[in-house]
Amino acid sequence: MAASCDLLDVDPPELQFPFVLDKQISCPLRLTNRADRTVAFKVKTTSPRKYCVRPNNGVVPPRSSCTVIVTMQAQKVAPPDLQCKDKFLVQSVVVSHGITSQMFVKEGGNVVEEVKLKVAYVMPPEPPSEIAEEHDGLERILVPMQRIVDNGRSTSELSSGSVSLRSAEEVGSPVGRIVKSEDFRIVKSEDFQKAAGSALETKAYAGPAEQSNQLSAIIAKLTEEKNSALEQNRKLRDELVSIWLKSCAFPLAP
């Protein structure tokens, strides 16, 4: 909600700066002319050496807006409990020609409206946590695997290392978020199971129970396919050995 007077709406009503040491921080201030006449403005502060205001004065056409940028200079020391007593004052007056310093003086019947603004220091946004990074890493493993399972790919394709997903369309992620996979290559199903199992064992992964169940179902299905493929390979090998032995057999002498 904006702070207002008869001439101007001032937004935001409180200047908030995410406080970071040794870094300049800016906060935009939007001034909206509510009148049908041109309004001149001037921005003042109790700490002029600490803040830079651009522009610190100007005119706003009728029913129009302008933006003022308030920049706090880099600070070397943080105030106790991030408390700030600085204040700003936005003065406004109706004009018909250029701006003069005398028009903002409340003398001789000159009508000057004022809006007072407080300053607040807030905590800066936290960087991405390790939990989020490991969660995203798990998604990069699971999304291509889910695509393969949905398409009915066999374990033999996974073991051969020939499966490559390029520019995959958006697919449903087992961990509950829609993502895209670009040029993701899977080498072996055993590698996937090891990576997924390791990710689940870490403290970083704390998904809902249903998400864990979905992942377990995928791993179980892949394990079943792998065992089936191994059994088929064993039977084929036995048949080849039997055929080779028959081809090498010769009749015994009477």
Short mmCIF file of C-alpha atoms in Angstrom, two decimals:
data_model
loop_
_atom_site.label_atom_id
_atom_site.label_comp_id
_atom_site.label_asym_id
_atom_site.label_seq_id
_atom_site.Cartn_x
_atom_site.Cartn_y
_atom_site.Cartn_z
CA MET A 1 0.00 0.00 0.00
CA ALA A 2 1.40 3.39 -1.01
CA ALA A 3 1.78 6.42 1.24
CA SER A 4 -0.33 9.25 -0.11
CA CYS A 5 -1.07 12.93 0.03
CA ASP A 6 -3.48 14.94 -2.09
CA LEU A 7 -0.94 15.34 -4.88
CA LEU A 8 1.27 12.23 -4.90
CA ASP A 9 1.11 8.51 -4.18
CA VAL A 10 4.49 7.31 -2.91
CA ASP A 11 5.26 3.61 -3.20
CA PRO A 12 6.59 1.82 -1.21
CA PRO A 13 5.62 3.52 2.07
CA GLU A 14 8.81 2.14 3.64
CA LEU A 15 12.23 1.89 1.99
CA GLN A 16 13.63 -1.59 2.55
CA PHE A 17 17.28 -2.40 1.90
CA PRO A 18 18.60 -6.01 2.02
CA PHE A 19 21.63 -5.21 4.17
CA VAL A 20 24.98 -6.53 2.90
CA LEU A 21 28.35 -5.22 4.07
CA ASP A 22 30.58 -3.45 1.53
CA LYS A 23 27.88 -3.35 -1.13
CA GLN A 24 25.73 -0.58 -2.58
CA ILE A 25 22.03 -1.37 -2.44
CA SER A 26 19.27 0.42 -4.35
CA CYS A 27 15.55 0.74 -3.72
CA PRO A 28 13.11 2.17 -6.31
CA LEU A 29 10.58 4.77 -5.23
CA ARG A 30 7.57 5.33 -7.49
CA LEU A 31 5.80 8.70 -7.45
CA THR A 32 2.34 8.95 -9.03
CA ASN A 33 0.64 12.27 -9.69
CA ARG A 34 -2.98 12.06 -8.55
CA ALA A 35 -3.86 15.57 -9.70
CA ASP A 36 -4.87 17.07 -13.03
CA ARG A 37 -2.03 19.58 -12.81
CA THR A 38 1.75 19.25 -13.02
CA VAL A 39 3.34 18.49 -9.65
CA ALA A 40 6.94 19.20 -8.64
CA PHE A 41 8.65 17.00 -6.05
CA LYS A 42 11.76 17.05 -3.90
CA VAL A 43 13.23 14.15 -1.88
CA LYS A 44 15.12 14.84 1.35
CA THR A 45 16.79 12.53 3.87
CA THR A 46 18.16 12.76 7.40
CA SER A 47 21.41 11.09 6.22
CA PRO A 48 22.43 12.80 2.96
CA ARG A 49 25.98 11.36 3.04
CA LYS A 50 24.67 7.84 3.36
CA TYR A 51 22.17 7.86 0.49
CA CYS A 52 22.22 8.92 -3.13
CA VAL A 53 18.85 9.95 -4.63
CA ARG A 54 18.46 10.19 -8.41
CA PRO A 55 16.67 12.35 -9.31
CA ASN A 56 16.24 14.16 -6.01
CA ASN A 57 13.77 16.60 -7.59
CA GLY A 58 11.67 16.89 -10.72
CA VAL A 59 8.17 17.24 -12.11
CA VAL A 60 5.44 14.67 -12.70
CA PRO A 61 2.86 15.39 -15.43
CA PRO A 62 -0.85 15.07 -14.59
CA ARG A 63 -1.98 11.48 -13.92
CA SER A 64 1.53 10.19 -14.64
CA SER A 65 4.30 8.48 -12.69
CA CYS A 66 8.06 8.63 -12.35
CA THR A 67 10.63 6.47 -10.56
CA VAL A 68 13.27 7.71 -8.13
CA ILE A 69 16.22 5.44 -7.29
CA VAL A 70 17.48 5.62 -3.70
CA THR A 71 20.93 4.04 -3.30
CA MET A 72 22.49 3.29 0.06
CA GLN A 73 26.27 3.58 0.00
CA ALA A 74 28.36 0.54 0.93
CA GLN A 75 28.48 0.15 4.71
CA LYS A 76 31.52 -1.11 6.62
CA VAL A 77 29.71 -1.96 9.87
CA ALA A 78 26.28 -3.46 10.46
CA PRO A 79 24.06 -1.61 12.95
CA PRO A 80 22.94 -3.49 16.08
CA ASP A 81 19.99 -5.78 15.29
CA LEU A 82 19.85 -4.16 11.82
CA GLN A 83 17.92 -1.23 13.27
CA CYS A 84 17.81 1.96 11.22
CA LYS A 85 16.59 5.40 12.28
CA ASP A 86 17.05 7.10 8.90
CA LYS A 87 14.05 8.83 7.36
CA PHE A 88 13.05 10.35 4.03
CA LEU A 89 10.72 13.20 3.20
CA VAL A 90 8.97 13.62 -0.16
CA GLN A 91 7.69 17.15 -0.73
CA SER A 92 5.26 18.03 -3.52
CA VAL A 93 3.75 21.24 -4.84
CA VAL A 94 1.66 22.26 -7.85
CA VAL A 95 3.67 24.17 -10.46
CA SER A 96 2.98 25.95 -13.71
CA HIS A 97 6.61 26.57 -14.71
CA GLY A 98 10.13 25.49 -13.69
CA ILE A 99 11.31 24.32 -10.26
CA THR A 100 12.84 26.76 -7.79
CA SER A 101 14.22 26.16 -4.31
CA GLN A 102 11.74 28.60 -2.79
CA MET A 103 8.64 26.71 -3.93
CA PHE A 104 9.25 23.99 -1.29
CA VAL A 105 9.39 26.51 1.58
CA LYS A 106 6.21 26.76 3.63
CA GLU A 107 6.03 30.55 3.72
CA GLY A 108 3.80 33.22 2.27
CA GLY A 109 0.83 30.90 1.85
CA ASN A 110 2.82 28.41 -0.23
CA VAL A 111 1.11 24.98 0.02
CA VAL A 112 3.66 22.16 0.26
CA GLU A 113 2.50 18.61 0.88
CA GLU A 114 4.80 16.07 2.54
CA VAL A 115 5.05 12.30 2.85
CA LYS A 116 7.41 10.82 5.44
CA LEU A 117 9.10 7.47 4.81
CA LYS A 118 10.96 5.19 7.20
CA VAL A 119 13.96 3.03 6.32
CA ALA A 120 14.22 -0.64 7.24
CA TYR A 121 17.11 -3.06 6.86
CA VAL A 122 16.08 -6.60 5.99
CA MET A 123 18.03 -9.83 5.73
CA PRO A 124 19.26 -10.58 2.20
CA PRO A 125 17.79 -13.62 0.45
CA GLU A 126 19.59 -16.84 1.35
CA PRO A 127 21.65 -18.56 -1.36
CA PRO A 128 20.46 -21.96 -2.61
CA SER A 129 21.05 -24.54 0.09
CA GLU A 130 22.89 -27.83 -0.30
CA ILE A 131 19.56 -29.57 0.19
CA ALA A 132 18.12 -27.87 -2.88
CA GLU A 133 21.24 -28.62 -4.93
CA GLU A 134 21.21 -32.32 -4.02
CA HIS A 135 17.45 -32.45 -4.61
CA ASP A 136 17.98 -31.05 -8.12
CA GLY A 137 20.79 -33.55 -8.69
CA LEU A 138 18.46 -36.40 -7.80
CA GLU A 139 15.88 -35.06 -10.26
CA ARG A 140 18.46 -35.06 -13.04
CA ILE A 141 18.90 -38.78 -12.40
CA LEU A 142 15.23 -39.66 -12.00
CA VAL A 143 13.59 -37.72 -14.83
CA PRO A 144 15.39 -39.48 -17.73
CA MET A 145 14.90 -42.82 -15.98
CA GLN A 146 11.17 -42.18 -15.63
CA ARG A 147 11.03 -41.36 -19.36
CA ILE A 148 12.71 -44.65 -20.18
CA VAL A 149 10.38 -46.63 -17.93
CA ASP A 150 7.32 -44.93 -19.45
CA ASN A 151 8.51 -45.75 -22.97
CA GLY A 152 9.02 -49.39 -22.07
CA ARG A 153 12.76 -49.44 -22.65
CA SER A 154 14.49 -52.69 -21.68
CA THR A 155 17.35 -53.13 -19.25
CA SER A 156 19.57 -54.37 -22.06
CA GLU A 157 19.42 -50.90 -23.63
CA LEU A 158 20.51 -49.37 -20.35
CA SER A 159 23.38 -51.82 -19.91
CA SER A 160 24.68 -51.16 -23.42
CA GLY A 161 25.14 -47.47 -22.63
CA SER A 162 23.39 -46.46 -25.86
CA VAL A 163 20.44 -44.60 -24.36
CA SER A 164 20.63 -40.83 -24.88
CA LEU A 165 17.83 -38.33 -24.31
CA ARG A 166 18.13 -35.15 -26.36
CA SER A 167 15.93 -32.09 -25.87
CA ALA A 168 13.39 -34.11 -23.94
CA GLU A 169 9.97 -32.55 -23.64
CA GLU A 170 8.59 -31.74 -20.23
CA VAL A 171 7.89 -34.92 -18.32
CA GLY A 172 6.44 -35.65 -14.90
CA SER A 173 9.19 -35.95 -12.32
CA PRO A 174 8.94 -38.69 -9.66
CA VAL A 175 9.92 -36.12 -7.05
CA GLY A 176 6.98 -33.88 -7.84
CA ARG A 177 8.31 -31.16 -10.17
CA ILE A 178 8.28 -30.70 -13.97
CA VAL A 179 11.77 -30.23 -15.37
CA LYS A 180 13.57 -30.60 -18.70
CA SER A 181 16.46 -32.92 -19.47
CA GLU A 182 19.08 -31.89 -22.04
CA ASP A 183 21.56 -34.43 -23.50
CA PHE A 184 21.43 -36.67 -20.44
CA ARG A 185 23.17 -40.02 -20.88
CA ILE A 186 22.64 -43.14 -18.77
CA VAL A 187 25.39 -45.73 -18.78
CA LYS A 188 24.17 -48.63 -16.66
CA SER A 189 21.09 -49.42 -14.64
CA GLU A 190 23.35 -50.47 -11.75
CA ASP A 191 24.85 -46.96 -11.72
CA PHE A 192 21.40 -45.44 -11.53
CA GLN A 193 20.36 -47.69 -8.65
CA LYS A 194 23.56 -46.90 -6.77
CA ALA A 195 23.15 -43.13 -7.30
CA ALA A 196 19.46 -43.12 -6.41
CA GLY A 197 20.02 -45.29 -3.34
CA SER A 198 22.86 -43.07 -2.16
CA ALA A 199 20.73 -39.95 -2.61
CA LEU A 200 17.91 -41.45 -0.58
CA GLU A 201 20.28 -42.37 2.25
CA THR A 202 21.59 -38.82 2.62
CA LYS A 203 20.02 -36.43 5.08
CA ALA A 204 19.54 -33.95 2.28
CA TYR A 205 16.66 -35.89 0.72
CA ALA A 206 13.50 -35.51 2.76
CA GLY A 207 10.68 -35.91 0.25
CA PRO A 208 7.13 -37.02 1.09
CA ALA A 209 6.39 -40.71 1.58
CA GLU A 210 4.55 -41.04 -1.72
CA GLN A 211 7.54 -39.69 -3.63
CA SER A 212 9.78 -42.25 -1.97
CA ASN A 213 7.31 -44.99 -2.87
CA GLN A 214 7.37 -43.94 -6.53
CA LEU A 215 11.15 -44.09 -6.58
CA SER A 216 11.15 -47.51 -4.91
CA ALA A 217 8.68 -48.79 -7.50
CA ILE A 218 10.90 -47.61 -10.36
CA ILE A 219 13.98 -49.27 -8.86
CA ALA A 220 12.05 -52.49 -8.24
CA LYS A 221 10.81 -52.57 -11.83
CA LEU A 222 14.31 -52.01 -13.22
CA THR A 223 15.73 -54.70 -10.97
CA GLU A 224 13.08 -57.14 -12.17
CA GLU A 225 13.85 -56.35 -15.81
CA LYS A 226 17.57 -56.77 -15.22
CA ASN A 227 17.11 -60.16 -13.57
CA SER A 228 14.85 -61.26 -16.42
CA ALA A 229 17.44 -60.19 -18.99
CA LEU A 230 20.20 -62.05 -17.13
CA GLU A 231 18.09 -65.19 -17.04
CA GLN A 232 17.42 -64.97 -20.78
CA ASN A 233 21.13 -64.49 -21.44
CA ARG A 234 21.94 -67.57 -19.35
CA LYS A 235 19.44 -69.71 -21.25
CA LEU A 236 20.75 -68.48 -24.60
CA ARG A 237 24.32 -69.25 -23.57
CA ASP A 238 23.36 -72.78 -22.54
CA GLU A 239 21.63 -73.34 -25.88
CA LEU A 240 24.68 -72.09 -27.79
CA VAL A 241 26.96 -74.41 -25.82
CA SER A 242 24.64 -77.34 -26.52
CA ILE A 243 24.58 -76.58 -30.25
CA TRP A 244 28.36 -76.26 -30.36
CA LEU A 245 28.83 -79.59 -28.59
CA LYS A 246 26.49 -81.32 -31.03
CA SER A 247 28.34 -79.87 -34.01
CA CYS A 248 31.65 -81.15 -32.64
CA ALA A 249 30.39 -84.66 -31.86
CA PHE A 250 31.57 -87.61 -34.01
CA PRO A 251 30.53 -91.33 -34.00
CA LEU A 252 32.62 -93.71 -31.89
CA ALA A 253 34.43 -96.60 -33.60
CA PRO A 254 32.66 -99.99 -33.23
#
